[in-house]
Amino acid sequence: MHVVICIKQVPDTKNVRIDPKTNTLVRQGVESITNPFDLYAIEAALQLKDSTGAKTTVITMGPPQAEEALRQALSLGVDDAVLLSDRSFAGADTWATSRTLAEAVRKLEPVDLIVCGKQAIDGDTAQVGPEMATLLNLPCITYVRKLDLENGNESMRIERATDTGYEVLRVKLPAVLTVIREIGEPRIPGLRHKIRSKKQEIPVWGAADLGLEPEEVGLQGSFTQVVKVFSPPPRGERRLLSGSVEEMAKELVRILKSNNVPGF
Amino acid sequence: MDYFLTEEQQMIKEIAAQIARERIRPVRAALDENEEFPWEIMKVLAQSDLFGLYIPEKYGGFGGGIFENCLAVEELGRACIGIATTFAASGLGAYPILLYGSEELKMKYLPQIASGKKLAAFGLTESGAGSDVSGIRTTAVKDGDYYVLNGTKQWITNGGEAEIYSVLAITDPKRGARGASFFVVEKGDPGFSFGKKEKKLGIRASATRELVFTDCRIPKDRLIGREGMGFIIAMKTFDKSRPGIGALGVGLAQGALDIAVEYARQRKQFGKPIISFQAIQHKLADMATLTEAARSLVYSIARYLDTEPKDFSKLSAMAKLFPADVAMKVTTEAVQVLGGYGYMKDYPVEKMMRDAKILQIYEGTNEIQRNIIAQELNKEYGRMKESFLG
Amino acid sequence: MKVIIDKNECTGCGSCVEVCPVEAINVVDEKAVVSDECTLCGMCVDSCEFEAISMPELTSKEEDLSLYQGVWFFAEQRGGEIHPISYELASTGRRLADKLEVELCGVLFGHGMEEAAKELIRYGTDRVFYVGREELEHFNEERYANVLTYLIENYKPEIFLAGATAIGRTFIPRVAASVKTGLTADCTGLDIGEDGLLHQTRPAFGGNVMATIICPHGRPQMATVRHKVMAACEIVDHQGVVEKIDVPEELLESRSELLEVIHEEDDTAQLTEAEVIISGGRGLQKAENFRLIEKLAKLVDGAVGASRSAVDAGWIAASHQVGQTGRTVAPTLYMACGISGAIQHIVGMQGSKIIVAVNKDPNAPIFDVADYGIVADLFEFVPALIKELESSSTCEID
């Protein structure tokens, strides 16, 4: 069994704050991290590795420094990594990204399962998993919270979260899954894997290696374009209530009632 | 401070610190409160390859030494020494096998311990034999291809939870201390059972139980080394393990210092953060200095021990004695810095103070450590030709 | 490729250096210099007061885009009932269609919903394409994507909107990839620009930045739209038709099969639908204290949310988590009790209409996003609020 994990390196929002005066991003010391949802994808793949001995390969598309994210995945126990990096990949929208990832997965075949995080925290689109699946002509189950192989690795029994609970599905393999937190807490790196992760060779594939023309990838290969970026409109002036807790409770109920908040 | 760690040693520290931060800190108060054994954490430590740091690669370990183990223990202890003790006690149980076991015993048990699949424990203390090891009453009588053990061990860390026990028993009562031998006993061996779990002041996440041997039959090849070597094995094991207790002390002191400084910077009285008051400043300065001194001592002695020197009982004792006293002092002061809050369970320092006490007691009380140091001094100066008095 | 700096216009002021999320810009000899790290995100372009920064030109992809006409939306249904997002989409679509002077069409998949389909007309839909099949009664990504792709390829709408719900965000990307066009996720603003294109505005970087996105060369211009952001307006006399569509059988094949649907009994966990969410964080101190939050939530018929630290501490199930690794919510009222307001939490709830923060610490960052702040011990304030609500509701009965 071969499981491919697609991850993304994103700016860490941990140290980011909204400046209450300007309502803009305070970006002091923002570092790059592996997208938190992708850590669940790695965990899901490693659980399959633990239970079935599956081979795991992690891929990411990004600038050269995205290699750090791949090395982190290796330190957690993923077997192999490939970096998809090329000047022409820059500015890719979800379509161009999916296109590039799909070609990389083809190059890694045979592949039985592709796991992605639910979405990336910088773009929040949640589109790359399903789009890539379509380009690979594979089924894609989103919001997966539990997975079990069945029928001798022919299919998988999946629990997927819905807005009102969850549903149980059976999906034929190969397939693409996007996973959520309930899949399991990401593990801590193992010492042996961590030592290996520092030394392991990570091949870099560019557009030519994937058989893609420069106009099929990156900004050129994208359908969508950003035309404007701006700060969100600031929230109205904050009001601190005063008085005893009873007075504040009374005042809050009055405010919420006058705003027609249901239930008040 | 830079202790010039190798890249691999740095990684050990990072992994242990991550486990402490992400897995231990969120649960330490609950495990302490409920006296719950930290199995989940043990699994994480196993998955992270930390159980075999000091075990040779040949037996499934990492091939490091005492120092590497100390680095891990320190970081874990910074969050909770109840949990770190559980981890370290498995090493204590492994050392007799590692140091004196036959190749068969090593091949059989060390890989299981190194992988963390099974925990080990060390069974020496009895109700009548603590500091005075010659008071041991548990016996092992040879019967054909078996030894038959009878007696009761007391206050055994990991008792009941571990699968592999290194146990000291008297094989020849006539020879006194020279008549003791070490055996490997497995959980599930006939006639081997456990007493109730002890209620403790501190390190309450760790399990402490009696080991009860009632005509417990074990194959004769479970003997570690030769008959009569038990006392030597115990002493050599302690020589190797004491810096680990020191590392627990360093970690604990650092953990208490972390909280005390952060709190002192935030807590305001008389309109100012209390860290601006000299009374607090001097306390924190002393706490930090003692902690760093303890760390320097443990690191340098642990590194020295890893060069396999001949005589090191004195240094080993120092590496336990000083950090244990430092941990007691620093945690007590941390409670004082936090004042009323420190005494309440809202903050972890009261637990740290309760936990610290054990460091001055187990693996040879600090009084015993001083005895060892003094005896070694006596011997050392006795051998010296030079006089300093004149 | 990277952004282009006009050296004649650049004053070396460095404001672009500040906004660049990948630190790709440096000022050298009083001119901005862009390194290869540039990801073409475009944030610097707008930050430049001197209009010295521009995006590189794209070679346009030729296709006769004028073949595509009309505004379409996907009408979501669950269990045979049309979901409210569908009406929000109809009203938004109506506005766009009027600007473009084209038809507004809704697409509805389901079983036995001929009558329900007419509901969409009341919200301004001119034509409802209804595909009534048992196989489409419950959501299946492959079937839904296949059928919708088939319709789009045959009828060629210029704009397609769907709800940014779990369903929309699952299968609409498949459709976009199949018809080979762009898709913008989770839009909070839609308009027709002077260029005649759909201007799609959405939050990025966890809501700290808004971005307007266009899709000049792909059709339809597709967007998923955030629930509860756009208003649903009835148009009483609107006339329209429901058109039943037959689709080829092979479009209904799927490699996944639904075995079971489980509705969580704990309806306080249904965060994304709730009008009111009462959330608890580390300030609750222990699991038992969530009862207090639950009591308040029950009283106002709201859902119970939680911060990550409360979930990590095991006080409440992960399905209640609001924030970056949990759910993103936008209720009418979000009340944060004992939540300090880490950015990861804020990104999950800042779309809420009214935010109330209750915290002991007046410096807690949660107050920065709150509309109403209550600096108090939650263990005193929440019971007082419960008491107030209980007494005010009995007054009403009297």
PDB file of N, CA and C in Angstrom, chain C residues 69-149:
ATOM      1  N   GLN C  69     -23.638  32.537 -20.715  1.00  0.00           N
ATOM      2  CA  GLN C  69     -24.573  33.563 -20.282  1.00  0.00           C
ATOM      3  C   GLN C  69     -25.452  33.095 -19.133  1.00  0.00           C
ATOM      4  N   GLY C  70     -25.814  34.031 -18.309  1.00  0.00           N
ATOM      5  CA  GLY C  70     -26.747  33.737 -17.227  1.00  0.00           C
ATOM      6  C   GLY C  70     -26.046  33.493 -15.902  1.00  0.00           C
ATOM      7  N   VAL C  71     -26.778  33.793 -14.828  1.00  0.00           N
ATOM      8  CA  VAL C  71     -26.268  33.554 -13.479  1.00  0.00           C
ATOM      9  C   VAL C  71     -26.973  32.326 -12.928  1.00  0.00           C
ATOM     10  N   TRP C  72     -26.184  31.398 -12.418  1.00  0.00           N
ATOM     11  CA  TRP C  72     -26.740  30.175 -11.848  1.00  0.00           C
ATOM     12  C   TRP C  72     -26.351  30.045 -10.381  1.00  0.00           C
ATOM     13  N   PHE C  73     -27.186  29.330  -9.671  1.00  0.00           N
ATOM     14  CA  PHE C  73     -26.780  28.972  -8.308  1.00  0.00           C
ATOM     15  C   PHE C  73     -27.223  27.548  -8.009  1.00  0.00           C
ATOM     16  N   PHE C  74     -26.542  26.953  -7.046  1.00  0.00           N
ATOM     17  CA  PHE C  74     -26.896  25.601  -6.638  1.00  0.00           C
ATOM     18  C   PHE C  74     -27.795  25.684  -5.415  1.00  0.00           C
ATOM     19  N   ALA C  75     -28.989  25.121  -5.543  1.00  0.00           N
ATOM     20  CA  ALA C  75     -29.935  25.134  -4.428  1.00  0.00           C
ATOM     21  C   ALA C  75     -29.727  23.862  -3.596  1.00  0.00           C
ATOM     22  N   GLU C  76     -29.203  24.071  -2.401  1.00  0.00           N
ATOM     23  CA  GLU C  76     -28.877  22.922  -1.561  1.00  0.00           C
ATOM     24  C   GLU C  76     -30.116  22.457  -0.808  1.00  0.00           C
ATOM     25  N   GLN C  77     -30.261  21.150  -0.704  1.00  0.00           N
ATOM     26  CA  GLN C  77     -31.347  20.599   0.101  1.00  0.00           C
ATOM     27  C   GLN C  77     -30.781  19.533   1.015  1.00  0.00           C
ATOM     28  N   ARG C  78     -31.419  19.392   2.158  1.00  0.00           N
ATOM     29  CA  ARG C  78     -31.022  18.323   3.066  1.00  0.00           C
ATOM     30  C   ARG C  78     -32.286  17.644   3.538  1.00  0.00           C
ATOM     31  N   GLY C  79     -32.351  16.356   3.300  1.00  0.00           N
ATOM     32  CA  GLY C  79     -33.525  15.594   3.711  1.00  0.00           C
ATOM     33  C   GLY C  79     -34.796  16.110   3.048  1.00  0.00           C
ATOM     34  N   GLY C  80     -34.684  16.571   1.814  1.00  0.00           N
ATOM     35  CA  GLY C  80     -35.867  17.008   1.084  1.00  0.00           C
ATOM     36  C   GLY C  80     -36.290  18.427   1.406  1.00  0.00           C
ATOM     37  N   GLU C  81     -35.535  19.095   2.267  1.00  0.00           N
ATOM     38  CA  GLU C  81     -35.875  20.475   2.594  1.00  0.00           C
ATOM     39  C   GLU C  81     -34.812  21.408   2.055  1.00  0.00           C
ATOM     40  N   ILE C  82     -35.282  22.472   1.429  1.00  0.00           N
ATOM     41  CA  ILE C  82     -34.331  23.427   0.868  1.00  0.00           C
ATOM     42  C   ILE C  82     -33.624  24.157   1.999  1.00  0.00           C
ATOM     43  N   HIS C  83     -32.288  24.184   1.917  1.00  0.00           N
ATOM     44  CA  HIS C  83     -31.482  24.802   2.975  1.00  0.00           C
ATOM     45  C   HIS C  83     -31.509  26.321   2.795  1.00  0.00           C
ATOM     46  N   PRO C  84     -31.537  27.086   3.901  1.00  0.00           N
ATOM     47  CA  PRO C  84     -31.625  28.552   3.817  1.00  0.00           C
ATOM     48  C   PRO C  84     -30.546  29.191   2.922  1.00  0.00           C
ATOM     49  N   ILE C  85     -29.376  28.584   2.834  1.00  0.00           N
ATOM     50  CA  ILE C  85     -28.329  29.157   1.983  1.00  0.00           C
ATOM     51  C   ILE C  85     -28.824  29.328   0.550  1.00  0.00           C
ATOM     52  N   SER C  86     -29.731  28.448   0.129  1.00  0.00           N
ATOM     53  CA  SER C  86     -30.213  28.497  -1.249  1.00  0.00           C
ATOM     54  C   SER C  86     -30.942  29.800  -1.525  1.00  0.00           C
ATOM     55  N   TYR C  87     -31.707  30.287  -0.545  1.00  0.00           N
ATOM     56  CA  TYR C  87     -32.437  31.542  -0.723  1.00  0.00           C
ATOM     57  C   TYR C  87     -31.475  32.723  -0.707  1.00  0.00           C
ATOM     58  N   GLU C  88     -30.447  32.607   0.137  1.00  0.00           N
ATOM     59  CA  GLU C  88     -29.430  33.667   0.156  1.00  0.00           C
ATOM     60  C   GLU C  88     -28.751  33.759  -1.209  1.00  0.00           C
ATOM     61  N   LEU C  89     -28.478  32.600  -1.793  1.00  0.00           N
ATOM     62  CA  LEU C  89     -27.826  32.573  -3.109  1.00  0.00           C
ATOM     63  C   LEU C  89     -28.764  33.113  -4.188  1.00  0.00           C
ATOM     64  N   ALA C  90     -30.054  32.768  -4.072  1.00  0.00           N
ATOM     65  CA  ALA C  90     -31.025  33.238  -5.068  1.00  0.00           C
ATOM     66  C   ALA C  90     -31.088  34.768  -5.059  1.00  0.00           C
ATOM     67  N   SER C  91     -31.139  35.330  -3.845  1.00  0.00           N
ATOM     68  CA  SER C  91     -31.241  36.778  -3.756  1.00  0.00           C
ATOM     69  C   SER C  91     -29.982  37.463  -4.268  1.00  0.00           C
ATOM     70  N   THR C  92     -28.826  36.904  -3.918  1.00  0.00           N
ATOM     71  CA  THR C  92     -27.567  37.464  -4.409  1.00  0.00           C
ATOM     72  C   THR C  92     -27.482  37.315  -5.922  1.00  0.00           C
ATOM     73  N   GLY C  93     -27.850  36.130  -6.381  1.00  0.00           N
ATOM     74  CA  GLY C  93     -27.821  35.864  -7.824  1.00  0.00           C
ATOM     75  C   GLY C  93     -28.746  36.797  -8.578  1.00  0.00           C
ATOM     76  N   ARG C  94     -29.905  37.088  -7.965  1.00  0.00           N
ATOM     77  CA  ARG C  94     -30.869  38.003  -8.589  1.00  0.00           C
ATOM     78  C   ARG C  94     -30.224  39.366  -8.840  1.00  0.00           C
ATOM     79  N   ARG C  95     -29.548  39.844  -7.821  1.00  0.00           N
ATOM     80  CA  ARG C  95     -28.903  41.156  -7.889  1.00  0.00           C
ATOM     81  C   ARG C  95     -27.870  41.166  -9.035  1.00  0.00           C
ATOM     82  N   LEU C  96     -27.070  40.111  -9.117  1.00  0.00           N
ATOM     83  CA  LEU C  96     -26.025  40.041 -10.147  1.00  0.00           C
ATOM     84  C   LEU C  96     -26.657  39.918 -11.531  1.00  0.00           C
ATOM     85  N   ALA C  97     -27.711  39.086 -11.615  1.00  0.00           N
ATOM     86  CA  ALA C  97     -28.356  38.857 -12.907  1.00  0.00           C
ATOM     87  C   ALA C  97     -28.988  40.153 -13.423  1.00  0.00           C
ATOM     88  N   ASP C  98     -29.555  40.932 -12.486  1.00  0.00           N
ATOM     89  CA  ASP C  98     -30.160  42.201 -12.885  1.00  0.00           C
ATOM     90  C   ASP C  98     -29.097  43.152 -13.436  1.00  0.00           C
ATOM     91  N   LYS C  99     -27.945  43.181 -12.784  1.00  0.00           N
ATOM     92  CA  LYS C  99     -26.870  44.061 -13.260  1.00  0.00           C
ATOM     93  C   LYS C  99     -26.420  43.665 -14.664  1.00  0.00           C
ATOM     94  N   LEU C 100     -26.385  42.351 -14.885  1.00  0.00           N
ATOM     95  CA  LEU C 100     -25.919  41.867 -16.187  1.00  0.00           C
ATOM     96  C   LEU C 100     -27.063  41.774 -17.199  1.00  0.00           C
ATOM     97  N   GLU C 101     -28.264  41.953 -16.688  1.00  0.00           N
ATOM     98  CA  GLU C 101     -29.476  41.810 -17.506  1.00  0.00           C
ATOM     99  C   GLU C 101     -29.541  40.433 -18.139  1.00  0.00           C
ATOM    100  N   VAL C 102     -29.402  39.433 -17.300  1.00  0.00           N
ATOM    101  CA  VAL C 102     -29.500  38.041 -17.763  1.00  0.00           C
ATOM    102  C   VAL C 102     -30.439  37.274 -16.841  1.00  0.00           C
ATOM    103  N   GLU C 103     -30.638  36.011 -17.185  1.00  0.00           N
ATOM    104  CA  GLU C 103     -31.542  35.146 -16.443  1.00  0.00           C
ATOM    105  C   GLU C 103     -30.865  34.593 -15.178  1.00  0.00           C
ATOM    106  N   LEU C 104     -31.670  34.374 -14.127  1.00  0.00           N
ATOM    107  CA  LEU C 104     -31.157  33.698 -12.925  1.00  0.00           C
ATOM    108  C   LEU C 104     -31.745  32.289 -12.873  1.00  0.00           C
ATOM    109  N   CYS C 105     -30.862  31.304 -12.851  1.00  0.00           N
ATOM    110  CA  CYS C 105     -31.307  29.908 -12.807  1.00  0.00           C
ATOM    111  C   CYS C 105     -30.806  29.218 -11.557  1.00  0.00           C
ATOM    112  N   GLY C 106     -31.670  28.418 -10.977  1.00  0.00           N
ATOM    113  CA  GLY C 106     -31.260  27.603  -9.845  1.00  0.00           C
ATOM    114  C   GLY C 106     -31.177  26.152 -10.262  1.00  0.00           C
ATOM    115  N   VAL C 107     -30.281  25.405  -9.616  1.00  0.00           N
ATOM    116  CA  VAL C 107     -30.161  23.980  -9.901  1.00  0.00           C
ATOM    117  C   VAL C 107     -30.504  23.228  -8.622  1.00  0.00           C
ATOM    118  N   LEU C 108     -31.432  22.322  -8.732  1.00  0.00           N
ATOM    119  CA  LEU C 108     -31.837  21.568  -7.545  1.00  0.00           C
ATOM    120  C   LEU C 108     -31.763  20.078  -7.838  1.00  0.00           C
ATOM    121  N   PHE C 109     -31.067  19.335  -6.988  1.00  0.00           N
ATOM    122  CA  PHE C 109     -31.014  17.874  -7.082  1.00  0.00           C
ATOM    123  C   PHE C 109     -31.794  17.307  -5.904  1.00  0.00           C
ATOM    124  N   GLY C 110     -32.568  16.277  -6.159  1.00  0.00           N
ATOM    125  CA  GLY C 110     -33.275  15.667  -5.049  1.00  0.00           C
ATOM    126  C   GLY C 110     -34.241  14.626  -5.548  1.00  0.00           C
ATOM    127  N   HIS C 111     -35.178  14.286  -4.696  1.00  0.00           N
ATOM    128  CA  HIS C 111     -36.149  13.261  -5.054  1.00  0.00           C
ATOM    129  C   HIS C 111     -37.512  13.713  -4.533  1.00  0.00           C
ATOM    130  N   GLY C 112     -38.480  13.783  -5.418  1.00  0.00           N
ATOM    131  CA  GLY C 112     -39.830  14.196  -5.018  1.00  0.00           C
ATOM    132  C   GLY C 112     -39.879  15.630  -4.532  1.00  0.00           C
ATOM    133  N   MET C 113     -39.115  16.508  -5.152  1.00  0.00           N
ATOM    134  CA  MET C 113     -39.069  17.893  -4.686  1.00  0.00           C
ATOM    135  C   MET C 113     -39.628  18.878  -5.712  1.00  0.00           C
ATOM    136  N   GLU C 114     -40.485  18.381  -6.593  1.00  0.00           N
ATOM    137  CA  GLU C 114     -41.048  19.256  -7.631  1.00  0.00           C
ATOM    138  C   GLU C 114     -41.712  20.478  -7.014  1.00  0.00           C
ATOM    139  N   GLU C 115     -42.462  20.257  -5.947  1.00  0.00           N
ATOM    140  CA  GLU C 115     -43.190  21.372  -5.309  1.00  0.00           C
ATOM    141  C   GLU C 115     -42.215  22.320  -4.615  1.00  0.00           C
ATOM    142  N   ALA C 116     -41.313  21.714  -3.879  1.00  0.00           N
ATOM    143  CA  ALA C 116     -40.339  22.518  -3.135  1.00  0.00           C
ATOM    144  C   ALA C 116     -39.524  23.391  -4.068  1.00  0.00           C
ATOM    145  N   ALA C 117     -39.286  22.907  -5.282  1.00  0.00           N
ATOM    146  CA  ALA C 117     -38.479  23.654  -6.250  1.00  0.00           C
ATOM    147  C   ALA C 117     -39.089  25.019  -6.528  1.00  0.00           C
ATOM    148  N   LYS C 118     -40.416  25.082  -6.443  1.00  0.00           N
ATOM    149  CA  LYS C 118     -41.100  26.361  -6.727  1.00  0.00           C
ATOM    150  C   LYS C 118     -40.759  27.437  -5.695  1.00  0.00           C
ATOM    151  N   GLU C 119     -40.393  26.994  -4.511  1.00  0.00           N
ATOM    152  CA  GLU C 119     -40.011  27.945  -3.466  1.00  0.00           C
ATOM    153  C   GLU C 119     -38.922  28.894  -3.945  1.00  0.00           C
ATOM    154  N   LEU C 120     -38.022  28.351  -4.771  1.00  0.00           N
ATOM    155  CA  LEU C 120     -36.879  29.145  -5.223  1.00  0.00           C
ATOM    156  C   LEU C 120     -37.326  30.320  -6.086  1.00  0.00           C
ATOM    157  N   ILE C 121     -38.450  30.138  -6.756  1.00  0.00           N
ATOM    158  CA  ILE C 121     -38.956  31.211  -7.632  1.00  0.00           C
ATOM    159  C   ILE C 121     -39.335  32.433  -6.796  1.00  0.00           C
ATOM    160  N   ARG C 122     -39.841  32.167  -5.598  1.00  0.00           N
ATOM    161  CA  ARG C 122     -40.251  33.266  -4.725  1.00  0.00           C
ATOM    162  C   ARG C 122     -39.076  34.146  -4.298  1.00  0.00           C
ATOM    163  N   TYR C 123     -37.886  33.642  -4.494  1.00  0.00           N
ATOM    164  CA  TYR C 123     -36.708  34.445  -4.155  1.00  0.00           C
ATOM    165  C   TYR C 123     -36.023  34.976  -5.415  1.00  0.00           C
ATOM    166  N   GLY C 124     -36.760  35.016  -6.510  1.00  0.00           N
ATOM    167  CA  GLY C 124     -36.239  35.699  -7.688  1.00  0.00           C
ATOM    168  C   GLY C 124     -35.639  34.814  -8.763  1.00  0.00           C
ATOM    169  N   THR C 125     -35.806  33.513  -8.633  1.00  0.00           N
ATOM    170  CA  THR C 125     -35.245  32.619  -9.634  1.00  0.00           C
ATOM    171  C   THR C 125     -36.157  32.593 -10.873  1.00  0.00           C
ATOM    172  N   ASP C 126     -35.551  32.731 -12.055  1.00  0.00           N
ATOM    173  CA  ASP C 126     -36.355  32.701 -13.276  1.00  0.00           C
ATOM    174  C   ASP C 126     -36.617  31.262 -13.724  1.00  0.00           C
ATOM    175  N   ARG C 127     -35.640  30.428 -13.544  1.00  0.00           N
ATOM    176  CA  ARG C 127     -35.741  29.063 -14.044  1.00  0.00           C
ATOM    177  C   ARG C 127     -35.068  28.129 -13.042  1.00  0.00           C
ATOM    178  N   VAL C 128     -35.756  27.078 -12.675  1.00  0.00           N
ATOM    179  CA  VAL C 128     -35.150  26.092 -11.791  1.00  0.00           C
ATOM    180  C   VAL C 128     -34.933  24.821 -12.593  1.00  0.00           C
ATOM    181  N   PHE C 129     -33.686  24.406 -12.700  1.00  0.00           N
ATOM    182  CA  PHE C 129     -33.395  23.108 -13.319  1.00  0.00           C
ATOM    183  C   PHE C 129     -33.463  22.063 -12.220  1.00  0.00           C
ATOM    184  N   TYR C 130     -34.437  21.225 -12.333  1.00  0.00           N
ATOM    185  CA  TYR C 130     -34.626  20.233 -11.271  1.00  0.00           C
ATOM    186  C   TYR C 130     -34.293  18.847 -11.803  1.00  0.00           C
ATOM    187  N   VAL C 131     -33.339  18.203 -11.153  1.00  0.00           N
ATOM    188  CA  VAL C 131     -33.012  16.826 -11.503  1.00  0.00           C
ATOM    189  C   VAL C 131     -33.519  15.950 -10.371  1.00  0.00           C
ATOM    190  N   GLY C 132     -34.632  15.265 -10.642  1.00  0.00           N
ATOM    191  CA  GLY C 132     -35.247  14.457  -9.598  1.00  0.00           C
ATOM    192  C   GLY C 132     -34.873  12.994  -9.744  1.00  0.00           C
ATOM    193  N   ARG C 133     -34.012  12.514  -8.898  1.00  0.00           N
ATOM    194  CA  ARG C 133     -33.583  11.112  -8.949  1.00  0.00           C
ATOM    195  C   ARG C 133     -33.358  10.628  -7.529  1.00  0.00           C
ATOM    196  N   GLU C 134     -33.716   9.382  -7.297  1.00  0.00           N
ATOM    197  CA  GLU C 134     -33.504   8.818  -5.972  1.00  0.00           C
ATOM    198  C   GLU C 134     -32.018   8.858  -5.594  1.00  0.00           C
ATOM    199  N   GLU C 135     -31.147   8.633  -6.590  1.00  0.00           N
ATOM    200  CA  GLU C 135     -29.702   8.607  -6.343  1.00  0.00           C
ATOM    201  C   GLU C 135     -29.177   9.961  -5.868  1.00  0.00           C
ATOM    202  N   LEU C 136     -29.996  11.023  -6.104  1.00  0.00           N
ATOM    203  CA  LEU C 136     -29.529  12.361  -5.743  1.00  0.00           C
ATOM    204  C   LEU C 136     -30.207  12.871  -4.472  1.00  0.00           C
ATOM    205  N   GLU C 137     -30.974  11.980  -3.855  1.00  0.00           N
ATOM    206  CA  GLU C 137     -31.700  12.379  -2.653  1.00  0.00           C
ATOM    207  C   GLU C 137     -30.717  12.779  -1.555  1.00  0.00           C
ATOM    208  N   HIS C 138     -29.717  11.946  -1.378  1.00  0.00           N
ATOM    209  CA  HIS C 138     -28.689  12.272  -0.395  1.00  0.00           C
ATOM    210  C   HIS C 138     -27.429  12.674  -1.130  1.00  0.00           C
ATOM    211  N   PHE C 139     -26.675  13.550  -0.528  1.00  0.00           N
ATOM    212  CA  PHE C 139     -25.463  14.063  -1.151  1.00  0.00           C
ATOM    213  C   PHE C 139     -24.450  12.959  -1.448  1.00  0.00           C
ATOM    214  N   ASN C 140     -23.968  12.965  -2.658  1.00  0.00           N
ATOM    215  CA  ASN C 140     -22.833  12.110  -3.043  1.00  0.00           C
ATOM    216  C   ASN C 140     -21.967  12.941  -3.981  1.00  0.00           C
ATOM    217  N   GLU C 141     -20.711  13.132  -3.600  1.00  0.00           N
ATOM    218  CA  GLU C 141     -19.888  14.117  -4.324  1.00  0.00           C
ATOM    219  C   GLU C 141     -19.723  13.797  -5.797  1.00  0.00           C
ATOM    220  N   GLU C 142     -19.542  12.511  -6.101  1.00  0.00           N
ATOM    221  CA  GLU C 142     -19.313  12.179  -7.503  1.00  0.00           C
ATOM    222  C   GLU C 142     -20.563  12.392  -8.346  1.00  0.00           C
ATOM    223  N   ARG C 143     -21.688  11.907  -7.845  1.00  0.00           N
ATOM    224  CA  ARG C 143     -22.937  12.066  -8.607  1.00  0.00           C
ATOM    225  C   ARG C 143     -23.291  13.532  -8.773  1.00  0.00           C
ATOM    226  N   TYR C 144     -23.234  14.255  -7.672  1.00  0.00           N
ATOM    227  CA  TYR C 144     -23.572  15.676  -7.742  1.00  0.00           C
ATOM    228  C   TYR C 144     -22.648  16.394  -8.713  1.00  0.00           C
ATOM    229  N   ALA C 145     -21.358  16.085  -8.632  1.00  0.00           N
ATOM    230  CA  ALA C 145     -20.390  16.772  -9.506  1.00  0.00           C
ATOM    231  C   ALA C 145     -20.620  16.390 -10.962  1.00  0.00           C
ATOM    232  N   ASN C 146     -20.868  15.123 -11.199  1.00  0.00           N
ATOM    233  CA  ASN C 146     -21.083  14.681 -12.586  1.00  0.00           C
ATOM    234  C   ASN C 146     -22.291  15.370 -13.200  1.00  0.00           C
ATOM    235  N   VAL C 147     -23.386  15.398 -12.462  1.00  0.00           N
ATOM    236  CA  VAL C 147     -24.618  15.950 -13.014  1.00  0.00           C
ATOM    237  C   VAL C 147     -24.482  17.457 -13.216  1.00  0.00           C
ATOM    238  N   LEU C 148     -23.882  18.119 -12.225  1.00  0.00           N
ATOM    239  CA  LEU C 148     -23.745  19.567 -12.355  1.00  0.00           C
ATOM    240  C   LEU C 148     -22.780  19.916 -13.506  1.00  0.00           C
ATOM    241  N   THR C 149     -21.714  19.163 -13.629  1.00  0.00           N
ATOM    242  CA  THR C 149     -20.774  19.398 -14.735  1.00  0.00           C
ATOM    243  C   THR C 149     -21.500  19.248 -16.074  1.00  0.00           C
TER     244      THR C 149
END
